[in-house]
Coordinates of C-alpha atoms and ligand atoms in Angstrom, one line a residue:
X1 CA -34.8 -139.1 115.8
X2 CA -31.2 -138.3 115.2
X3 CA -28.5 -138.9 117.8
X4 CA -24.8 -138.8 118.4
X5 CA -23.2 -141.4 120.7
X6 CA -19.9 -142.0 122.4
X7 CA -18.2 -145.2 121.1
X8 CA -19.6 -147.1 124.2
X9 CA -23.1 -146.0 123.1
X10 CA -23.9 -143.1 125.6
X11 CA -25.9 -140.3 124.0
X12 CA -24.1 -137.0 123.5
X13 CA -26.8 -135.4 121.3
X14 CA -30.5 -136.3 121.0
X15 CA -32.8 -134.4 118.6
X16 CA -36.0 -132.9 120.0
X17 CA -38.2 -135.4 118.2
X18 CA -37.4 -137.8 121.1
X19 CA -40.2 -136.1 123.1
X20 CA -42.8 -137.3 120.6
X21 CA -41.3 -140.7 120.0
X22 CA -40.3 -141.8 123.5
X23 CA -41.6 -139.2 125.9
X24 CA -38.2 -138.1 127.2
X25 CA -36.6 -134.6 126.9
X26 CA -33.3 -134.5 125.0
X27 CA -31.5 -133.5 128.2
X28 CA -32.8 -136.5 130.1
X29 CA -31.3 -138.7 127.4
X30 CA -27.8 -137.1 127.1
X31 CA -25.3 -139.1 129.1
X32 CA -27.6 -142.1 129.2
X33 CA -26.5 -145.5 127.8
X34 CA -29.1 -146.7 125.4
X35 CA -28.6 -150.3 126.5
X36 CA -30.5 -149.4 129.6
X37 CA -33.5 -148.7 127.4
X38 CA -33.2 -151.7 125.0
X39 CA -35.4 -154.7 125.5
X40 CA -33.4 -157.4 127.4
X41 CA -34.0 -159.9 124.6
X42 CA -32.7 -157.5 121.9
X43 CA -29.5 -156.2 123.6
X44 CA -27.2 -158.9 122.5
X45 CA -28.4 -158.7 118.9
X46 CA -27.9 -155.0 118.8
X47 CA -24.4 -155.4 120.1
X48 CA -23.3 -158.1 117.7
X49 CA -25.2 -157.0 114.6
X50 CA -24.6 -153.2 114.8
X51 CA -22.5 -151.9 117.6
X52 CA -19.4 -153.9 117.2
X53 CA -19.3 -153.8 113.4
X54 CA -19.9 -150.0 113.5
X55 CA -16.9 -149.6 115.8
X56 CA -14.9 -151.5 113.3
X57 CA -15.9 -148.9 110.7
X58 CA -18.8 -150.6 108.9
X59 CA -21.4 -148.2 107.5
X60 CA -25.1 -148.1 107.3
X61 CA -26.1 -150.9 109.6
X62 CA -29.9 -151.3 110.1
X63 CA -31.5 -153.0 113.0
X64 CA -35.0 -153.2 114.4
X65 CA -35.5 -153.7 118.1
X66 CA -37.7 -152.8 121.1
X67 CA -36.9 -149.7 123.2
X68 CA -38.5 -148.5 126.4
X69 CA -40.5 -145.3 126.4
X70 CA -40.8 -143.0 129.4
X71 CA -44.2 -144.5 130.3
X72 CA -42.5 -147.9 130.6
X73 CA -44.0 -149.4 127.4
X74 CA -41.8 -150.8 124.7
X75 CA -42.1 -149.6 121.1
X76 CA -40.4 -150.9 118.0
X77 CA -37.6 -148.8 116.4
X78 CA -35.6 -149.2 113.3
X79 CA -32.2 -147.6 113.5
X80 CA -29.5 -146.8 111.0
X81 CA -25.9 -146.5 112.4
X82 CA -23.0 -144.7 110.9
X83 CA -19.5 -144.4 112.4
X84 CA -17.7 -141.0 112.5
X85 CA -13.9 -141.0 112.1
X86 CA -11.1 -138.7 113.1
X87 CA -8.3 -137.8 110.7
X88 CA -6.5 -141.0 111.6
X89 CA -9.4 -143.1 110.6
X90 CA -10.3 -144.0 114.2
X91 CA -14.0 -144.2 115.1
X92 CA -14.6 -141.3 117.6
X93 CA -18.5 -141.1 117.5
X94 CA -21.5 -143.0 116.2
X95 CA -24.4 -141.3 114.6
X96 CA -27.9 -142.9 114.5
X97 CA -31.2 -142.1 112.9
X98 CA -34.2 -143.9 114.2
X99 CA -37.9 -144.2 113.4
X100 CA -40.8 -145.8 115.1
X101 CA -42.0 -148.9 113.2
X102 CA -44.5 -150.2 115.7
X103 CA -47.4 -149.9 113.3
X104 CA -45.6 -152.0 110.7
X105 CA -44.6 -154.5 113.4
X106 CA -48.2 -154.8 114.6
X107 CA -49.4 -155.4 111.0
X108 CA -46.7 -158.0 110.5
X109 CA -47.7 -159.7 113.8
X110 CA -51.3 -159.7 112.8
X111 CA -50.4 -161.3 109.5
X112 CA -48.3 -163.8 111.2
X113 CA -51.1 -164.6 113.6
X114 CA -53.6 -164.9 110.8
X115 CA -51.2 -167.3 108.9
X116 CA -50.9 -169.5 112.0
X117 CA -54.4 -169.4 113.4
X118 CA -57.9 -170.5 112.3
X119 CA -60.1 -167.5 111.5
X120 CA -63.3 -168.9 112.9
X121 CA -62.1 -170.2 116.2
X122 CA -58.8 -168.4 116.8
X123 CA -57.2 -171.7 117.6
X124 CA -53.7 -172.6 116.1
X125 CA -54.1 -174.0 112.6
X126 CA -52.4 -177.0 111.0
X127 CA -49.2 -175.0 110.3
X128 CA -48.7 -173.9 113.8
X129 CA -49.8 -177.3 115.1
X130 CA -47.1 -179.0 113.1
X131 CA -44.5 -176.6 114.5
X132 CA -45.7 -177.0 118.1
X133 CA -45.8 -180.8 117.6
X134 CA -42.2 -180.9 116.3
X135 CA -41.0 -178.8 119.2
X136 CA -42.9 -180.9 121.7
X137 CA -41.3 -184.1 120.2
X138 CA -37.8 -182.5 120.4
X139 CA -38.3 -181.5 124.0
X140 CA -39.7 -185.0 124.8
X141 CA -36.5 -186.6 123.4
X142 CA -34.4 -184.3 125.6
X143 CA -36.3 -184.9 128.8
X144 CA -37.1 -188.5 128.1
X145 CA -40.9 -187.9 128.3
X146 CA -43.7 -188.7 125.9
X147 CA -46.1 -186.7 123.7
X148 CA -49.7 -187.7 123.5
X149 CA -51.9 -186.7 120.6
X150 CA -55.7 -186.7 120.5
X151 CA -57.6 -186.5 117.3
X152 CA -61.2 -185.5 118.0
X153 CA -63.8 -185.4 115.3
X154 CA -67.4 -184.3 116.1
X155 CA -70.1 -186.8 115.5
X156 CA -72.9 -185.9 113.0
X157 CA -71.5 -182.4 112.4
X158 CA -72.7 -182.7 108.8
X159 CA -76.2 -183.3 110.1
X160 CA -76.0 -180.1 112.2
X161 CA -74.9 -178.2 109.2
X162 CA -77.4 -179.7 106.8
X163 CA -80.4 -179.4 109.1
X164 CA -79.7 -176.2 111.1
X165 CA -77.6 -174.3 108.6
X166 CA -74.0 -173.3 108.3
X167 CA -74.2 -170.4 110.8
X168 CA -75.3 -172.7 113.5
X169 CA -72.6 -175.1 112.4
X170 CA -70.0 -172.4 112.7
X171 CA -71.2 -171.3 116.1
X172 CA -71.1 -174.9 117.3
X173 CA -67.4 -175.0 116.2
X174 CA -66.8 -171.8 118.1
X175 CA -68.4 -173.0 121.3
X176 CA -66.6 -176.3 121.1
X177 CA -63.2 -174.5 120.8
X178 CA -64.0 -172.2 123.7
X179 CA -64.8 -175.2 125.9
X180 CA -61.7 -177.0 124.7
X181 CA -59.5 -173.9 125.5
X182 CA -61.0 -173.9 129.0
X183 CA -60.0 -177.4 129.9
X184 CA -56.6 -177.3 128.3
X185 CA -53.5 -176.9 130.5
X186 CA -50.4 -174.8 129.8
X187 CA -48.4 -177.7 128.6
X188 CA -51.1 -178.7 126.1
X189 CA -52.0 -177.3 122.7
X190 CA -55.4 -177.5 121.1
X191 CA -55.6 -176.8 117.4
X192 CA -58.2 -176.9 114.7
X193 CA -57.1 -179.4 112.1
X194 CA -59.8 -178.8 109.6
X195 CA -63.6 -178.9 109.4
X196 CA -64.9 -180.4 112.6
X197 CA -61.5 -181.9 113.6
X198 CA -59.6 -180.8 116.6
X199 CA -56.2 -181.9 117.8
X200 CA -54.9 -181.8 121.3
X201 CA -51.1 -182.2 121.9
X202 CA -50.0 -183.1 125.5
X203 CA -46.4 -182.9 126.5
X204 CA -44.4 -184.2 129.4
X205 CA -46.2 -187.5 129.9
X206 CA -44.2 -190.0 131.8
X207 CA -46.5 -192.9 131.1
X208 CA -49.3 -193.6 128.7
X209 CA -52.0 -193.8 131.3
X210 CA -51.6 -190.0 131.9
X211 CA -53.1 -189.4 128.5
X212 CA -56.5 -190.9 129.6
X213 CA -56.8 -188.1 132.2
X214 CA -56.6 -185.6 129.3
X215 CA -59.1 -187.7 127.3
X216 CA -61.5 -187.4 130.3
X217 CA -61.1 -183.7 130.4
X218 CA -61.7 -183.3 126.7
X219 CA -64.8 -185.6 126.8
X220 CA -66.3 -183.6 129.7
X221 CA -66.6 -180.6 127.4
X222 CA -69.3 -182.5 125.4
X223 CA -71.3 -183.6 128.5
X224 CA -73.4 -180.4 128.5
X225 CA -75.7 -179.6 125.6
X226 CA -74.8 -176.7 123.3
X227 CA -77.0 -173.6 123.1
X228 CA -76.7 -172.2 119.7
X229 CA -78.1 -169.6 117.4
X230 CA -78.6 -165.9 118.0
X231 CA -81.2 -166.3 120.6
X232 CA -79.6 -169.6 121.7
X233 CA -82.8 -171.2 120.4
X234 CA -81.1 -174.4 119.3
X235 CA -80.1 -176.8 122.0
X236 CA -78.1 -179.7 120.6
X237 CA -76.1 -182.5 122.1
X238 CA -72.9 -183.4 120.3
X239 CA -70.4 -186.1 121.0
X240 CA -67.0 -186.7 119.6
X241 CA -65.0 -189.7 118.4
X242 CA -61.5 -189.6 119.7
X243 CA -58.4 -191.3 118.5
X244 CA -55.4 -191.4 120.9
X245 CA -51.8 -192.1 120.2
X246 CA -48.6 -191.8 122.4
X247 CA -45.2 -191.4 120.8
X248 CA -42.8 -194.3 121.2
X249 CA -39.6 -192.3 121.3
X250 CA -39.2 -192.5 117.6
X251 CA -42.4 -191.1 116.2
X252 CA -42.4 -188.1 113.9
X253 CA -45.2 -185.5 113.8
X254 CA -46.6 -187.1 110.6
X255 CA -46.6 -190.6 112.3
X256 CA -48.5 -189.3 115.3
X257 CA -51.1 -187.4 113.2
X258 CA -51.6 -190.3 110.9
X259 CA -52.0 -192.9 113.6
X260 CA -54.3 -190.7 115.7
X261 CA -56.4 -190.2 112.6
X262 CA -56.6 -194.0 112.1
X263 CA -57.6 -194.5 115.7
X264 CA -60.2 -191.8 115.4
X265 CA -61.6 -193.6 112.4
X266 CA -61.8 -196.8 114.4
X267 CA -63.6 -194.9 117.1
X268 CA -66.2 -193.8 114.6
X269 CA -66.6 -197.3 113.3
X270 CA -67.1 -198.5 116.9
X271 CA -70.2 -196.5 116.9
X272 CA -69.2 -192.9 117.7
X273 CA -68.8 -191.2 121.0
X274 CA -65.9 -193.5 121.6
X275 CA -62.2 -193.3 122.4
X276 CA -59.8 -195.7 120.8
X277 CA -56.1 -195.9 121.4
X278 CA -54.0 -196.6 118.3
X279 CA -52.7 -200.2 117.8
X280 CA -50.3 -201.3 115.2
X281 CA -52.7 -203.7 113.5
X282 CA -55.1 -200.8 112.7
X283 CA -52.7 -199.9 110.0
X284 CA -53.1 -203.2 108.2
X285 CA -56.8 -203.0 108.5
X286 CA -56.8 -199.6 107.0
X287 CA -54.5 -200.9 104.2
X288 CA -57.0 -203.8 103.6
X289 CA -59.9 -201.5 103.4
X290 CA -58.1 -199.2 101.0
X291 CA -57.1 -202.1 98.9
X292 CA -60.7 -203.4 98.9
X293 CA -62.0 -200.0 98.0
X294 CA -59.5 -199.6 95.1
X295 CA -60.4 -203.0 93.7
X296 CA -64.1 -202.4 94.3
X297 CA -64.0 -199.2 92.3
X298 CA -62.9 -201.3 89.3
X299 CA -65.4 -204.1 89.9
X300 CA -68.1 -202.7 87.8
X301 CA -65.9 -202.1 84.7
X302 CA -64.2 -205.4 85.2
X303 CA -67.6 -207.2 85.2
X304 CA -66.9 -208.8 88.6
X305 CA -70.3 -208.0 90.1
X306 CA -73.2 -210.4 90.0
X307 CA -76.7 -210.6 91.6
X308 CA -78.0 -213.8 93.1
X309 CA -81.6 -214.2 93.8
X310 CA -83.3 -215.8 96.8
X311 CA -86.9 -216.8 96.5
X312 CA -89.5 -215.7 99.1
X313 CA -92.3 -218.1 99.7
X314 CA -95.9 -217.3 100.7
X315 CA -96.7 -219.7 103.6
X316 CA -100.4 -219.8 102.9
X317 CA -100.0 -221.7 99.6
X318 CA -96.3 -222.4 99.3
X319 CA -96.0 -220.2 96.2
X320 CA -92.9 -218.2 95.4
X321 CA -94.0 -214.6 95.4
X322 CA -90.8 -212.6 95.3
X323 CA -87.0 -212.6 94.9
X324 CA -84.5 -210.7 96.9
X325 CA -81.5 -209.6 94.9
X326 CA -78.2 -210.1 96.7
X327 CA -75.0 -208.7 95.5
X328 CA -71.9 -210.8 95.0
X329 CA -68.4 -209.8 94.0
X330 CA -66.1 -212.3 92.4
X331 CA -62.5 -211.3 92.1
X332 CA -60.1 -213.5 90.1
X333 CA -57.7 -213.8 93.1
X334 CA -60.0 -213.6 96.1
X335 CA -63.0 -215.5 94.9
X336 CA -66.6 -214.7 95.8
X337 CA -67.2 -212.1 98.5
X338 CA -70.6 -211.6 100.2
X339 CA -72.1 -208.2 100.3
X340 CA -71.6 -207.8 104.1
X341 CA -67.8 -207.9 103.5
X342 CA -67.6 -205.0 101.1
X343 CA -70.9 -203.0 101.3
X344 CA -70.0 -201.3 104.6
X345 CA -66.6 -200.2 103.1
X346 CA -68.4 -198.8 100.0
X347 CA -70.9 -197.1 102.3
X348 CA -68.0 -195.1 103.9
X349 CA -67.4 -193.5 100.5
X350 CA -69.4 -192.4 97.6
X351 CA -68.8 -195.7 95.9
X352 CA -72.0 -197.1 97.4
X353 CA -73.9 -194.8 95.0
X354 CA -72.3 -196.4 91.9
X355 CA -72.8 -199.9 93.3
X356 CA -76.4 -199.2 94.2
X357 CA -77.0 -197.9 90.7
X358 CA -75.5 -201.0 89.2
X359 CA -77.7 -203.2 91.4
X360 CA -80.8 -201.3 90.6
X361 CA -80.1 -201.5 86.8
X362 CA -79.1 -205.2 86.9
X363 CA -82.1 -206.2 89.0
X364 CA -84.6 -204.4 86.8
X365 CA -82.9 -205.8 83.6
X366 CA -83.4 -209.2 85.1
X367 CA -87.0 -208.6 86.0
X368 CA -87.7 -207.3 82.5
X369 CA -86.0 -210.4 81.1
X370 CA -88.2 -212.8 83.2
X371 CA -91.3 -211.0 82.3
X372 CA -90.4 -211.3 78.6
X373 CA -89.3 -214.9 78.6
X374 CA -91.8 -216.4 81.1
X375 CA -94.6 -213.9 80.5
X376 CA -95.3 -213.7 84.1
X377 CA -96.1 -210.8 86.5
X378 CA -96.3 -212.8 89.7
X379 CA -93.0 -211.9 91.2
X380 CA -91.8 -208.9 93.1
X381 CA -88.1 -208.1 92.9
X382 CA -86.6 -206.7 96.2
X383 CA -83.4 -204.8 96.1
X384 CA -81.3 -203.8 99.1
X385 CA -80.7 -200.1 99.4
X386 CA -78.3 -198.2 101.6
X387 CA -79.6 -195.2 103.4
X388 CA -77.2 -193.0 101.5
X389 CA -78.8 -193.9 98.2
X390 CA -82.1 -192.7 99.4
X391 CA -80.9 -189.1 99.4
X392 CA -79.2 -189.4 96.0
X393 CA -81.3 -187.4 93.6
X394 CA -80.0 -189.4 90.6
X395 CA -81.0 -192.7 92.0
X396 CA -84.4 -191.3 93.1
X397 CA -85.1 -190.2 89.5
X398 CA -84.0 -193.5 88.3
X399 CA -86.4 -195.3 90.6
X400 CA -89.2 -193.1 89.4
X401 CA -88.6 -194.1 85.8
X402 CA -88.3 -197.8 86.7
X403 CA -91.5 -197.7 88.6
X404 CA -93.4 -196.5 85.6
X405 CA -92.1 -199.6 83.9
X406 CA -92.7 -202.2 86.6
X407 CA -95.5 -200.8 88.7
X408 CA -95.5 -202.7 92.0
X409 CA -93.1 -205.4 91.0
X410 CA -90.0 -203.6 92.2
X411 CA -89.5 -203.0 96.0
X412 CA -86.7 -201.8 98.1
X413 CA -85.3 -203.1 101.4
X414 CA -83.8 -200.7 104.0
X415 CA -82.4 -201.7 107.3
X416 CA -83.9 -200.4 110.4
X417 CA -80.5 -199.4 111.8
X418 CA -79.4 -197.4 108.8
X419 CA -82.7 -195.4 108.9
X420 CA -82.1 -194.5 112.5
X421 CA -78.6 -193.2 111.8
X422 CA -79.7 -191.1 108.8
X423 CA -83.2 -190.5 109.8
X424 CA -84.8 -187.3 108.6
X425 CA -83.7 -187.0 105.0
X426 CA -83.9 -190.8 104.4
X427 CA -87.4 -191.1 105.9
X428 CA -88.5 -188.2 103.7
X429 CA -87.2 -189.9 100.6
X430 CA -88.9 -193.1 101.6
X431 CA -92.2 -191.3 101.9
X432 CA -91.8 -189.9 98.5
X433 CA -90.9 -193.2 96.9
X434 CA -93.9 -194.8 98.6
X435 CA -96.2 -192.1 97.3
X436 CA -95.0 -193.1 93.9
X437 CA -96.1 -196.6 94.7
X438 CA -92.8 -198.2 95.4
X439 CA -93.0 -200.8 98.1
X440 CA -90.7 -200.5 101.1
X441 CA -89.5 -203.3 103.4
X442 CA -87.9 -202.7 106.8
X443 CA -85.0 -205.1 106.8
X444 CA -83.4 -206.8 109.9
X445 CA -86.3 -205.7 112.0
X446 CA -85.8 -206.2 115.7
X447 CA -82.1 -205.5 116.0
X448 CA -82.2 -201.8 115.3
X449 CA -83.6 -200.7 118.7
X450 CA -86.1 -198.4 117.1
X451 CA -89.0 -197.8 119.4
X452 CA -92.5 -199.0 118.4
X453 CA -93.6 -195.4 118.4
X454 CA -91.0 -194.6 115.8
X455 CA -92.1 -197.5 113.7
X456 CA -95.6 -196.0 113.4
X457 CA -94.1 -193.1 111.5
X458 CA -92.0 -195.1 109.1
X459 CA -93.4 -195.3 105.6
X460 CA -93.1 -199.1 105.2
X461 CA -95.2 -202.0 103.8
X462 CA -93.3 -205.0 105.1
X463 CA -91.4 -206.0 108.2
X464 CA -88.6 -208.5 107.7
X465 CA -88.0 -210.3 111.0
X466 CA -84.3 -210.5 111.6
X467 CA -82.8 -213.9 111.1
X468 CA -81.3 -214.0 114.6
X469 CA -84.8 -214.4 116.0
X470 CA -85.8 -217.0 113.4
X471 CA -82.6 -219.0 114.2
X472 CA -83.7 -219.5 117.8
X473 CA -87.2 -220.6 116.9
X474 CA -87.8 -224.0 118.4
X475 CA -84.8 -223.6 120.6
X476 CA -86.1 -221.2 123.2
X477 CA -89.5 -219.9 124.0
X478 CA -88.6 -216.2 124.2
X479 CA -87.6 -216.3 120.5
X480 CA -91.0 -217.7 119.6
X481 CA -92.7 -215.0 121.8
X482 CA -90.7 -212.3 120.1
X483 CA -91.4 -213.5 116.6
X484 CA -95.1 -214.0 117.5
X485 CA -95.4 -210.4 118.7
X486 CA -93.6 -208.9 115.7
X487 CA -96.0 -210.8 113.4
X488 CA -98.9 -209.5 115.5
X489 CA -97.5 -206.0 115.4
X490 CA -97.1 -206.2 111.6
X491 CA -100.6 -207.3 111.1
X492 CA -102.0 -204.6 113.4
X493 CA -100.2 -202.0 111.4
X494 CA -101.4 -203.6 108.2
X495 CA -97.9 -204.7 107.2
X496 CA -96.8 -208.0 105.7
X497 CA -94.5 -210.1 108.0
X498 CA -91.6 -211.8 106.3
X499 CA -89.3 -214.2 108.2
X500 CA -85.7 -214.4 106.9
X501 CA -83.1 -217.0 107.5
X502 CA -85.4 -220.1 107.8
X503 CA -82.9 -223.0 107.9
X504 CA -85.1 -226.0 108.9
X505 CA -88.6 -227.5 108.7
X506 CA -89.2 -226.9 112.4
X507 CA -88.7 -223.2 112.1
X508 CA -91.0 -223.2 109.1
X509 CA -93.7 -225.0 110.9
X510 CA -93.6 -222.6 113.8
X511 CA -93.8 -219.6 111.5
X512 CA -96.8 -221.1 109.8
X513 CA -98.5 -221.6 113.1
X514 CA -97.7 -218.0 114.1
X515 CA -99.4 -216.8 110.9
X516 CA -96.3 -215.4 109.3
X517 CA -97.1 -214.3 105.8
X518 CA -93.9 -215.0 103.8
X519 CA -90.6 -216.9 104.5
X520 CA -87.2 -216.9 103.0
X521 CA -84.1 -219.0 103.9
X522 CA -81.7 -221.7 103.0
X523 CA -84.3 -224.3 103.8
X524 CA -86.5 -223.0 101.1
X525 CA -83.8 -222.0 98.7
X526 CA -80.3 -220.6 98.7
X527 CA -79.7 -217.4 96.8
X528 CA -79.0 -218.5 93.2
X529 CA -77.8 -217.3 89.8
X530 CA -80.6 -216.0 87.6
X531 CA -80.3 -218.9 85.2
X532 CA -80.6 -221.6 87.8
X533 CA -83.7 -220.1 89.4
X534 CA -86.5 -220.7 87.0
X535 CA -86.0 -224.4 86.3
X536 CA -86.1 -224.9 90.1
X537 CA -89.3 -222.9 90.6
X538 CA -91.1 -224.6 87.7
X539 CA -90.0 -228.0 89.1
X540 CA -91.5 -227.2 92.5
X541 CA -94.7 -225.8 91.1
Ligands
LIG1 P1 -79.9 -209.1 104.2 O1 -80.6 -208.0 103.4 O2 -80.4 -209.4 105.5 O3 -79.8 -210.3 103.2 C1 -80.0 -211.6 103.7 C2 -78.7 -212.3 103.9 O4 -79.0 -213.5 104.6 C3 -78.0 -212.7 102.6 O5 -76.6 -212.6 102.9 C4 -78.4 -214.1 102.5 O6 -77.5 -214.9 101.7 C5 -78.5 -214.6 103.9 N1 -79.4 -215.7 104.1 C6 -80.5 -216.0 103.4 N2 -81.1 -217.1 103.9 C7 -80.3 -217.5 105.0 C8 -80.4 -218.6 105.9 O7 -81.3 -219.4 105.9 N3 -79.4 -218.7 106.8 C9 -78.4 -217.8 106.9 N4 -77.5 -217.9 107.8 N5 -78.3 -216.7 106.0 C10 -79.2 -216.6 105.1 P2 -75.6 -211.8 101.9 O8 -76.0 -212.1 100.5 O9 -74.3 -212.2 102.4 O10 -75.9 -210.3 102.2 C11 -75.6 -209.8 103.5 C12 -76.2 -208.4 103.6 O11 -75.5 -207.5 102.7 C13 -77.6 -208.3 103.3 O12 -78.3 -208.7 104.4 C14 -77.8 -206.8 102.9 O13 -78.0 -206.1 104.1 C15 -76.5 -206.5 102.3 N6 -76.6 -206.5 100.8 C16 -76.7 -207.5 99.9 N7 -76.9 -207.1 98.7 C17 -76.9 -205.7 98.7 C18 -77.1 -204.7 97.8 O14 -77.2 -204.9 96.6 N8 -77.0 -203.4 98.2 C19 -76.9 -203.1 99.6 N9 -76.9 -201.9 100.0 N10 -76.8 -204.1 100.5 C20 -76.8 -205.4 100.1
LIG2 CA1 -82.4 -207.6 102.6
LIG3 CA1 -82.2 -209.0 106.5

């Protein structure tokens, strides 16, 4: 579209192409001031960037802006402006040539949207979140309000993906984001931070308690089960672990994101489906865990690991029938650490697999050594195994080979609670191990809340009665009743009952009276280094 204008902008000539581009006739346009058609937000820019310089004689100024068509809609134009001079060099007219660039603009906007939004859920992505968060913080400083940040991570999302497939996993993420969008208010942003992590930013808080109202709304979205799959055939219940942090007037976006992440992690550790508000000391506990993890990853190469062995005694005849291998970590600066102080940390990362492999190797090396030097086959070696190892194909192959070497002399202990968390795959692996002839003990039995019906399906040979029950033996009658019924249950199911944590003669007497098969505990023997063990056993024989 080619036009001529008065210096104030009014059209004096408009080419016929205006019909097609804007829907007006040329005569409707002549005499009109184009500022009446420009988008209010673009007027000022056109004046300063193009109109004023053109009147001062500057050539070839390009500008893109929105202009109103006859039907009331705006479209994008790109216009080149050229001043026309009289003989004295004074600008007497302006000439413009314009074209419609709305297609290009739409493509640019789509690209921009794509760059700032998550493809799967259409929610703002990390980039846009950072931008919104910085703006929110700037506004909060101006208005003296606070910004709250929620870090939500779905619980057991990996399980959904692994057991129902990635498509169902994807549709779960979509439905979750739909529900989140529905409960979000105007002054809040919900973004997908990655994987199964969602972030909610809430602005304009005047006190911290207001954030908990947002938390309630977010949690309500998980109350109803999710119907997934094409025919909505899968019904699953999902919860989320939520970390909450409020800015303290100095926080940056990075601070808030990091602290909310740490709080979310604490929520997971607290047992999922939890909300935890960030506290300063979390940072040191994360530091400590990271330090421990870093040192632990070097423990194997630095030769800082050791197994101690605790004898297990058959109550019928007082004979030692087995040893439980218990892992110790001795650091030059920190001294000896018990497994419960570092195994849970290793279990949060893949490091548990390397540790587990080391334990398996070392215990079987020791078993081999005892067989060779004492030419005895009377002892079973029990190693503790994390549920994660059970699904590690490398470890499973390793166990298979070891079993060929040791027959029934090598057994594994798995805690009831870890099986419940990781159930299906782990139970399958246990079944396979047991088919190969490897014995399985259910450790810490009684504290894992598994139902008796569930126990019936677990592939185990031994129940190890948790030491919390044994500790109360002789102190209160309910403990004795519980221990008696666990022993009875074990025998009914054809399982061996082992009592752990026997600390005095009285407990031992009660266990004998209750027909317990095997006992283990400080009263009988503390866990010991391999070299100290045999002299002691031979002495007692
Ligand atoms: P657990 O399997 O229940 O092991 C028995 C724990 O009870 C051991 O603690 C042992 O020293 C302690 N104990 C034994 N007799 C008594 C007693 O009479 N009284 C009291 N109060 N305690 C007694 P430890 O060695 O600190 O191990 C703690 C836990 O760490 C173990 O509990 C086991 O779940 C885990 N663990 C140990 N070694 C390994 C390992 O190699 N791999 C894995 N995944 N976990 C391990
Ligand atoms: Ca154990
Ligand atoms: Ca135990």
